Structures are given as structure tokens and as C-alpha cells.
XYZ file of C-alpha atoms in Angstrom:
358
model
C 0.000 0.000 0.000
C 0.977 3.577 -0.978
C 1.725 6.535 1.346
C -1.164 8.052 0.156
C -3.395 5.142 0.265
C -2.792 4.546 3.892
C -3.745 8.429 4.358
C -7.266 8.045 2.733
C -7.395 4.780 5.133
C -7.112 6.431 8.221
C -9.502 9.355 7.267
C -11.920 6.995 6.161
C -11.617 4.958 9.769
C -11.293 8.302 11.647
C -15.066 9.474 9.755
C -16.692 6.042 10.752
C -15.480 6.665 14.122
C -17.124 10.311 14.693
C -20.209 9.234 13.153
C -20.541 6.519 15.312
C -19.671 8.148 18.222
C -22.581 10.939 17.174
C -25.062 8.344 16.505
C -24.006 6.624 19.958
C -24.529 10.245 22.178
C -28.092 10.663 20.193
C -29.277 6.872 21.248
C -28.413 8.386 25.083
C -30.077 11.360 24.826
C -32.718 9.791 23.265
C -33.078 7.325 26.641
C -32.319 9.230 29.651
C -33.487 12.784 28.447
C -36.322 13.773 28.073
C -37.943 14.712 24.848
C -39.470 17.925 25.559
C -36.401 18.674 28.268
C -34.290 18.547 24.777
C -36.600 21.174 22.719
C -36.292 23.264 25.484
C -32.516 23.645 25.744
C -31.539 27.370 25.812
C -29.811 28.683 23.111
C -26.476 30.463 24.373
C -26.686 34.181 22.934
C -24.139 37.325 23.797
C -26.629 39.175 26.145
C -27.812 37.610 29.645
C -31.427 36.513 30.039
C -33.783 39.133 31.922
C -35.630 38.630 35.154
C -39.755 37.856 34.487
C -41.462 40.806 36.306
C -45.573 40.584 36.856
C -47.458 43.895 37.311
C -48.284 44.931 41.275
C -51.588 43.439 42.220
C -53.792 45.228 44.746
C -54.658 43.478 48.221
C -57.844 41.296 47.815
C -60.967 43.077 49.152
C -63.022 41.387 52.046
C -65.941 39.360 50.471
C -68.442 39.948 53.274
C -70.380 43.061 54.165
C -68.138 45.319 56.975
C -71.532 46.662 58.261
C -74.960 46.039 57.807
C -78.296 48.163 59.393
C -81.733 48.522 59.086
C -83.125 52.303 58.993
C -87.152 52.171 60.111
C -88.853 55.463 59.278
C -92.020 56.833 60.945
C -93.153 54.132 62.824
C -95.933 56.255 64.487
C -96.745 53.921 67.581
C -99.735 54.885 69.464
C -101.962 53.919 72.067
C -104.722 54.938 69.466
C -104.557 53.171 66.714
C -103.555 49.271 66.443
C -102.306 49.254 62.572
C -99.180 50.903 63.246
C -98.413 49.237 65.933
C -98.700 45.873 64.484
C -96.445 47.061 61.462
C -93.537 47.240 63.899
C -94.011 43.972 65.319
C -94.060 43.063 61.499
C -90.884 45.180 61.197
C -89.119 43.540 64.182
C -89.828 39.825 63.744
C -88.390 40.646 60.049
C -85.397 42.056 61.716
C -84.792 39.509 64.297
C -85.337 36.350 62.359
C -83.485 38.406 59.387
C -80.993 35.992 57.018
C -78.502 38.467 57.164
C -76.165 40.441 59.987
C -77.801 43.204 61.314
C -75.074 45.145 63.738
C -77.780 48.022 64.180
C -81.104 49.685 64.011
C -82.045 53.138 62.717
C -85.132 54.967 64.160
C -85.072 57.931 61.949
C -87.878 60.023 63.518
C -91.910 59.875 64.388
C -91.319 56.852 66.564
C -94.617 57.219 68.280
C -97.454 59.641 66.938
C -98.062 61.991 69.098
C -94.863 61.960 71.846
C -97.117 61.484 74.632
C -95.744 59.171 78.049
C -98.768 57.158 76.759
C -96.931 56.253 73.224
C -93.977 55.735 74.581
C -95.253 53.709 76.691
C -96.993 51.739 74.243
C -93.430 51.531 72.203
C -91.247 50.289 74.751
C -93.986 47.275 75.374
C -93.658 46.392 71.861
C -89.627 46.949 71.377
C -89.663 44.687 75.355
C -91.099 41.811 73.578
C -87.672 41.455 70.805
C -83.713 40.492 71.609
C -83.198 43.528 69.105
C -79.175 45.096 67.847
C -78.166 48.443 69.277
C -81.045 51.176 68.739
C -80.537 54.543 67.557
C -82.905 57.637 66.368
C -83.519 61.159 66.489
C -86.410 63.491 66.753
C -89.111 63.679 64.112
C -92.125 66.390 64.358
C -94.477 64.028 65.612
C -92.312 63.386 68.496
C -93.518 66.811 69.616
C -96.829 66.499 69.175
C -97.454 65.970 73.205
C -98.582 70.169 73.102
C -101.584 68.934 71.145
C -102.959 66.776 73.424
C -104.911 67.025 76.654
C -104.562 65.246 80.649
C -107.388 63.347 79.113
C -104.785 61.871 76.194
C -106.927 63.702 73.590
C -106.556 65.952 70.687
C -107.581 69.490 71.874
C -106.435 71.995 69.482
C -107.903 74.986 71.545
C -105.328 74.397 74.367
C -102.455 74.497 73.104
C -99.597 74.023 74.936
C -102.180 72.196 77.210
C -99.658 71.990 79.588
C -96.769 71.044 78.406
C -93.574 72.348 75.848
C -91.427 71.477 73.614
C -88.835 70.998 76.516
C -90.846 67.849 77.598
C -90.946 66.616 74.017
C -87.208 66.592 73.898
C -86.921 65.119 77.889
C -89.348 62.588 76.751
C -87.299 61.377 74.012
C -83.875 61.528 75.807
C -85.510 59.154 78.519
C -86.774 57.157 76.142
C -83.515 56.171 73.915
C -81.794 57.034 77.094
C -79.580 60.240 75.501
C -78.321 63.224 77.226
C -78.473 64.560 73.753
C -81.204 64.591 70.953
C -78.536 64.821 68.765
C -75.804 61.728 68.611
C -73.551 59.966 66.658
C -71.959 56.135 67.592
C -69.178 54.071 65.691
C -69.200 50.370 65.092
C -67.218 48.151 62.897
C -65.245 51.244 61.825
C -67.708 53.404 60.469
C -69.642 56.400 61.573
C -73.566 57.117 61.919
C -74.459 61.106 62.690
C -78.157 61.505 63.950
C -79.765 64.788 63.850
C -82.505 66.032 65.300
C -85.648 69.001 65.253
C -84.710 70.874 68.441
C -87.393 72.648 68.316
C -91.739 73.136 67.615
C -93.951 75.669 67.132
C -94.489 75.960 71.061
C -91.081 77.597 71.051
C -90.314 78.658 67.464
C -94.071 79.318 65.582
C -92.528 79.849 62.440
C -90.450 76.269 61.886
C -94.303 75.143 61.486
C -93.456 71.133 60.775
C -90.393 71.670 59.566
C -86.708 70.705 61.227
C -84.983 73.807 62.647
C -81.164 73.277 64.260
C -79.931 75.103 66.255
C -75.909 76.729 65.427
C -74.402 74.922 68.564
C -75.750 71.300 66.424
C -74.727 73.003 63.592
C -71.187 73.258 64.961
C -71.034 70.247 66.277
C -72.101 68.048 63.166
C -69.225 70.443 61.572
C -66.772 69.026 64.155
C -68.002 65.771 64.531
C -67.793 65.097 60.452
C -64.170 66.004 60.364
C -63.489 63.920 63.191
C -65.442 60.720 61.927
C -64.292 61.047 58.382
C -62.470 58.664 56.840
C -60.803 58.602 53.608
C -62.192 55.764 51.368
C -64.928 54.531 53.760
C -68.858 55.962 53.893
C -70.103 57.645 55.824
C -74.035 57.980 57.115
C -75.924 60.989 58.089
C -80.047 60.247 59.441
C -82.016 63.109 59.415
C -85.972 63.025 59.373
C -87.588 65.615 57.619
C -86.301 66.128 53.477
C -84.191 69.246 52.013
C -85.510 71.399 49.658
C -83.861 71.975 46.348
C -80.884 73.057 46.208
C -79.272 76.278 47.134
C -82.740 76.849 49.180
C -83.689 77.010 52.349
C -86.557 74.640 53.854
C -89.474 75.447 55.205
C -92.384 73.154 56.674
C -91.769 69.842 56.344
C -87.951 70.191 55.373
C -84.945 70.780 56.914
C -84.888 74.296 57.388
C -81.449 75.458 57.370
C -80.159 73.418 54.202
C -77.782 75.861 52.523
C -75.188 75.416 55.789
C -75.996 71.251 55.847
C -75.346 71.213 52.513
C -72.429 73.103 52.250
C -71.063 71.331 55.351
C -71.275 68.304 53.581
C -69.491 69.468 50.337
C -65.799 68.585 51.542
C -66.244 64.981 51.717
C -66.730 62.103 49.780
C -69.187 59.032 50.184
C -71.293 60.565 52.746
C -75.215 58.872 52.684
C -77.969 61.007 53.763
C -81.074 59.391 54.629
C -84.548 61.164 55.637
C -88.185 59.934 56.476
C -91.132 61.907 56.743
C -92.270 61.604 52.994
C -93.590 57.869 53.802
C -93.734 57.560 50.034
C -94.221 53.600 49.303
C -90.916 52.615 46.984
C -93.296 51.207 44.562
C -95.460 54.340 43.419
C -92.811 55.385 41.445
C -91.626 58.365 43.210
C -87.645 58.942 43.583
C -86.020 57.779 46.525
C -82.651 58.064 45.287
C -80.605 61.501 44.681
C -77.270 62.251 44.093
C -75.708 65.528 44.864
C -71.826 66.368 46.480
C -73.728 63.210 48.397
C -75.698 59.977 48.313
C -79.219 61.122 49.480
C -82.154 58.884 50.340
C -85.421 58.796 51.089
C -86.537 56.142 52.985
C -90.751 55.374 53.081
C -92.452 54.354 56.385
C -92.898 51.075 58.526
C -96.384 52.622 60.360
C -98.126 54.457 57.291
C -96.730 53.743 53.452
C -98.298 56.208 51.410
C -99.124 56.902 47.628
C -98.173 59.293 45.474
C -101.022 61.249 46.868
C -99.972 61.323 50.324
C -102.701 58.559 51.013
C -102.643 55.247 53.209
C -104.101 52.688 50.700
C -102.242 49.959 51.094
C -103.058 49.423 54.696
C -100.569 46.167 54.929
C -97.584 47.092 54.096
C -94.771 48.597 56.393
C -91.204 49.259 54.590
C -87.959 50.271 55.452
C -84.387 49.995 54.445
C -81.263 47.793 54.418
C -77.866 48.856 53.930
C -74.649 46.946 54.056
C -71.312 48.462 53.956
C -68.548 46.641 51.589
C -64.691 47.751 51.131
C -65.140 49.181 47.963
C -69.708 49.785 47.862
C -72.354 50.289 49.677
C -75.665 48.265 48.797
C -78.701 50.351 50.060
C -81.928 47.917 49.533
C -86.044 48.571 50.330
C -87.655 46.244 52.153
C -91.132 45.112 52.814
C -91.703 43.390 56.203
C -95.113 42.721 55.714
C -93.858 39.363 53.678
C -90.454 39.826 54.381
C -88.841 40.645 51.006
C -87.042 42.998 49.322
C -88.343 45.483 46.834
C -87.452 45.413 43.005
C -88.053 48.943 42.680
C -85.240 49.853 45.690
C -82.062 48.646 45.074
C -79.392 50.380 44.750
C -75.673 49.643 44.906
C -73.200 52.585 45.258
C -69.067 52.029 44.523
C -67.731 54.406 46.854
C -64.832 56.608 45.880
C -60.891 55.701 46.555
C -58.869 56.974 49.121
C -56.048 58.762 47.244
C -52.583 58.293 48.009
């Protein structure tokens, strides 16, 4: 054999050899890797590979309601009349056999008809009967109504004051809910509740008529009190009785009478709910019950006398009132009729409240 010839030999061997030796490596990889380990090999490029980043995800919100109430409007209890009276136990076995939490009650004015010991009386019997949540209220005009009636617990018009004052209206309620103030507020679960109240009726101040006149010291105090309650990012609640007038007015009878300074006390903050009685408009005769100004205003109907558009009682069984639960991020205001224990299409109402900013 040539030189040369033994050259090409030994390439020829040395080619066999690498290809076997290839074909050898791929029957390992092939066995103890594998396959989609293999596809996914990096590639080796010049720059290094980059961290994965995910965008910042905000903290879950709580599920459940953080509060929950009920808000009963003009119950109008009286030792005179039975309907009424029977609404609230309606009301109150709703409440206390209610699917739902319940961390209050809201007695937003007119608990009894005509203030009297008598309909007091005649309330606290009913309210003994019921394991019932904290109780709250305020003054409506019919709490004051005790001038109008006689020793003889009857309507007598010609005697006015017949003995008594506005001063025993307002004593009469304070013993009642057990107050030092008609005015109040209270905290629970971390959120605020203001209660106003009438201070005064036409045995002191002839010209408020039925309407709701305060006075500038609860003026000054719902001032302080709402910049010490208020909380970025949370509601919160306001109960008045009587309704405002349109805006940039001043009330008269049957509204709050000085609404230009409530309003405008109102106008820094955000999610603040206003709710009123005294209308006792049913939620199902179509009238509004939901306004939105600087705030969330309501207008709840009435648990003793529902009325129609017309101001009259025809629908002598139902009683209706409101229930409002308080979320992290809404509040979910709802009618409700306790009559059949239900809540109302036509009243419903959920309201996303506004963020905190940073």
C-alpha cells in the first residue's frame, strides 16, 4: 500500500469513528433525556437573560359586608290606633329572624305619633317583647306632638300648649332612647352614623311650622363631629328626618330648614349617605327615593303608614324600610317590605364608593 493510500485509510476509519460516536450520544439522549427537556434547551446568545417581572396586584378586598343596618322610618306607635303598631311587630320579627347580619337599628324620627308618656309607653312594650341590635334615632315632628294633646290623652287643638312644651318633648325622648343629647352619633365596625334632630316646635319657634330647625351649637357640632369621623375611602351615614328642599334653598315646613349650611357642610367629603323619612312615600309608586348631589341622598318610606303618590294610606298592609350593608369598595342600600319579608325590586341600589387617594 501507498503513502497516500494509507492516508485516505485512516480518514476513512477516523469518519466512521465520529459518526458513530454521534449516533451513539443521540441513542443516550434519546433514553435518559427527556424529549421535551431537549426542545427546550436554551440557546447560548451574547446578552444575559432578563428577570420575568408581573405587574403589582392590589390586596384582595373582604368578600363579606363590613356593616350592615336597618333604617325604620315613621313608625308612628300609638296607644290609638292598632295598625301601626302591628307594622312594627311586622318590622321587628323581620329584623330579628333576618338571614342576614344586622349590627344596628335606625329609628329615623316619628317613633310614636303623638310623643305622649302614653306612646312611649306603648313603644317600649312592643320593642320589650324582641332580643333587638343596638337602637338609635332622632327626633321627628311628631315626636312633639305631646302640646296637642290634653290630661285626658286627647286631641284638643284649643289648648295648646295644654300643659306642656317642647322641653318635655325633647326630655321625653332623651328618657326614652336614654340620651343626654337629641342629637348623637356612635361608631361600630369602623364606620360612623351622625343623627340629627328638630330641636325645636312651634311651642317655642311658631314659624319652623313642621319643619326641622337646628340650632348653630348642632350646627357646629355636626361640623366638628364630620371632620373627626371622616375617613378617607370609607362611607359615611348621616339620618335626618324631615327632606331638604332643592338646592341652594332654604326649607321650610316639612324640610330641613337650614339646608344651605348642611349642605355646604357636607361638600368637603366624599361618600357621605344622607337618609330622611317623613315623605312615607311607598318605593313602589314610582316616586324617587334616590338623589345624588356632592352626596348619596335617600329617602326612605315608612314602617307605620306607606303612602301613595297622593300622600294617602291605601295599602293598609304594608310597612317598609331599608337595608344597607357596607362593603370595602360599595355600599348596597336595599327597600324592604316586612309585611312578607322581602325585598323590593323597585329599591335597590348599589353605590361604589370613591378611593382613598394616596
Amino acid at each position: 500500500m501507498s503513502r497516500r493510500a494509507f492516508v485516505r485509510w485512516l480518514l476513512a476509519i477516523g469518519a466512521v469513528l465520529v459518526g458513530l460516536s454521534a449516533w451513539f450520544s443521540l441513542l443516550v439522549k434519546k433514553k435518559f433525556i427527556p424529549e421535551e427537556q431537549a426542545i427546550a434547551a436554551p440557546v447560548a446568545t451574547s446578552e444575559p437573560p432578563q428577570q420575568a417581572t408581573s405587574a403589582p396586584s392590589e390586596e384582595p378586598l373582604p368578600l363579606g359586608p363590613l356593616m350592615s343596618f336597618f333604617i325604620l322610618s315613621d313608625l308612628h306607635v300609638t296607644s290609638g290606633d292598632s295598625l301601626p303598631n302591628k307594622k312594627l311587630r311586622l318590622a321587628l320579627d323581620d329584623v330579628t329572624q333576618f338571614d342576614g347580619p344586622v349590627d344596628a337599628i335606625m329609628l329615623t324620627g316619628d317613633l310614636t305619633d303623638t310623643g305622649t308618656e302614653v306612646d312611649y309607653k306603648a313603644l317600649r312594650a312592643i320593642m320589650n317583647n324582641y332580643k333587638l341590635p343596638p337602637i338609635h334615632g332622632n327626633m321627628g315632628n311628631h315626636d312633639y306632638y305631646t302640646i296637642w294633646i290634653n290630661k285626658a290623652n286627647s286631641w284638643d287643638q284649643d289648648n295648646v300648649p295644654n300643659g306642656k312644651s317642647d322641653a318635655v318633648s325633647r326630655e321625653q325622648f332623651k328618657k326614652f332612647m336614654g340620651y343626654t343629647s337629641i342629637y348623637n352619633d356612635f361608631t361600630t365596625n369602623g364606620h360612623s352614623i351622625l343623627l340629627l334632630s328638630q330641636e325645636a316646635y312651634v311651642q317655642e319657634k311658631p314659624e319652623v311650622g313642621e319643619g326641622a330647625w337646628y340650632s348653630d351649637e348642632q350646627l357646629a357640632w355636626f361640623k366638628g363631629r364630620l371632620g373627626n369621623l371622616y375617613k378617607p375611602g370609607r362611607p359615611l351615614f348621616v339620618m335626618t328626618h324631615q327632606p331638604l328642599p332643592p338646592v341652594g334653598t332654604d326649607g321650610a315646613t316639612h324640610q330641613l330648614i337650614r339646608a344651605i349650611q348642611f349642605r355646604e357642610t357636607l361638600k368637603p367629603y366624599k361618600n357621605v349617605f344622607v337618609f330622611c323619612g317623613h315623605r312615607h312615600q311607598d318605593f313602589q309608586n314610582g316616586t324617587p327615593h334616590y338623589i345624588q348631589e356632592t352626596f348619596h341622598y335617600f329617602h326612605n318610606a315608612s314602617v307605620g303608614r306607606t303612602l301613595n303618590r297622593a300622600y294617602q294610606q291605601t295599602a293598609q298592609d304594608k310597612a317598609q324600610g331599608i337595608y344597607v350593608q357596607v362593603f370595602a369598595d360599595k355600599v348596597v342600600v336595599r327597600g324592604r317590605e316586612f309585611s312578607n319579608r322581602t325585598f323590593i325590586e323597585e329599591a335597590n341600589w348599589t353605590v361604589p364608593l370613591e378611593k382613598a387617594h394616596a
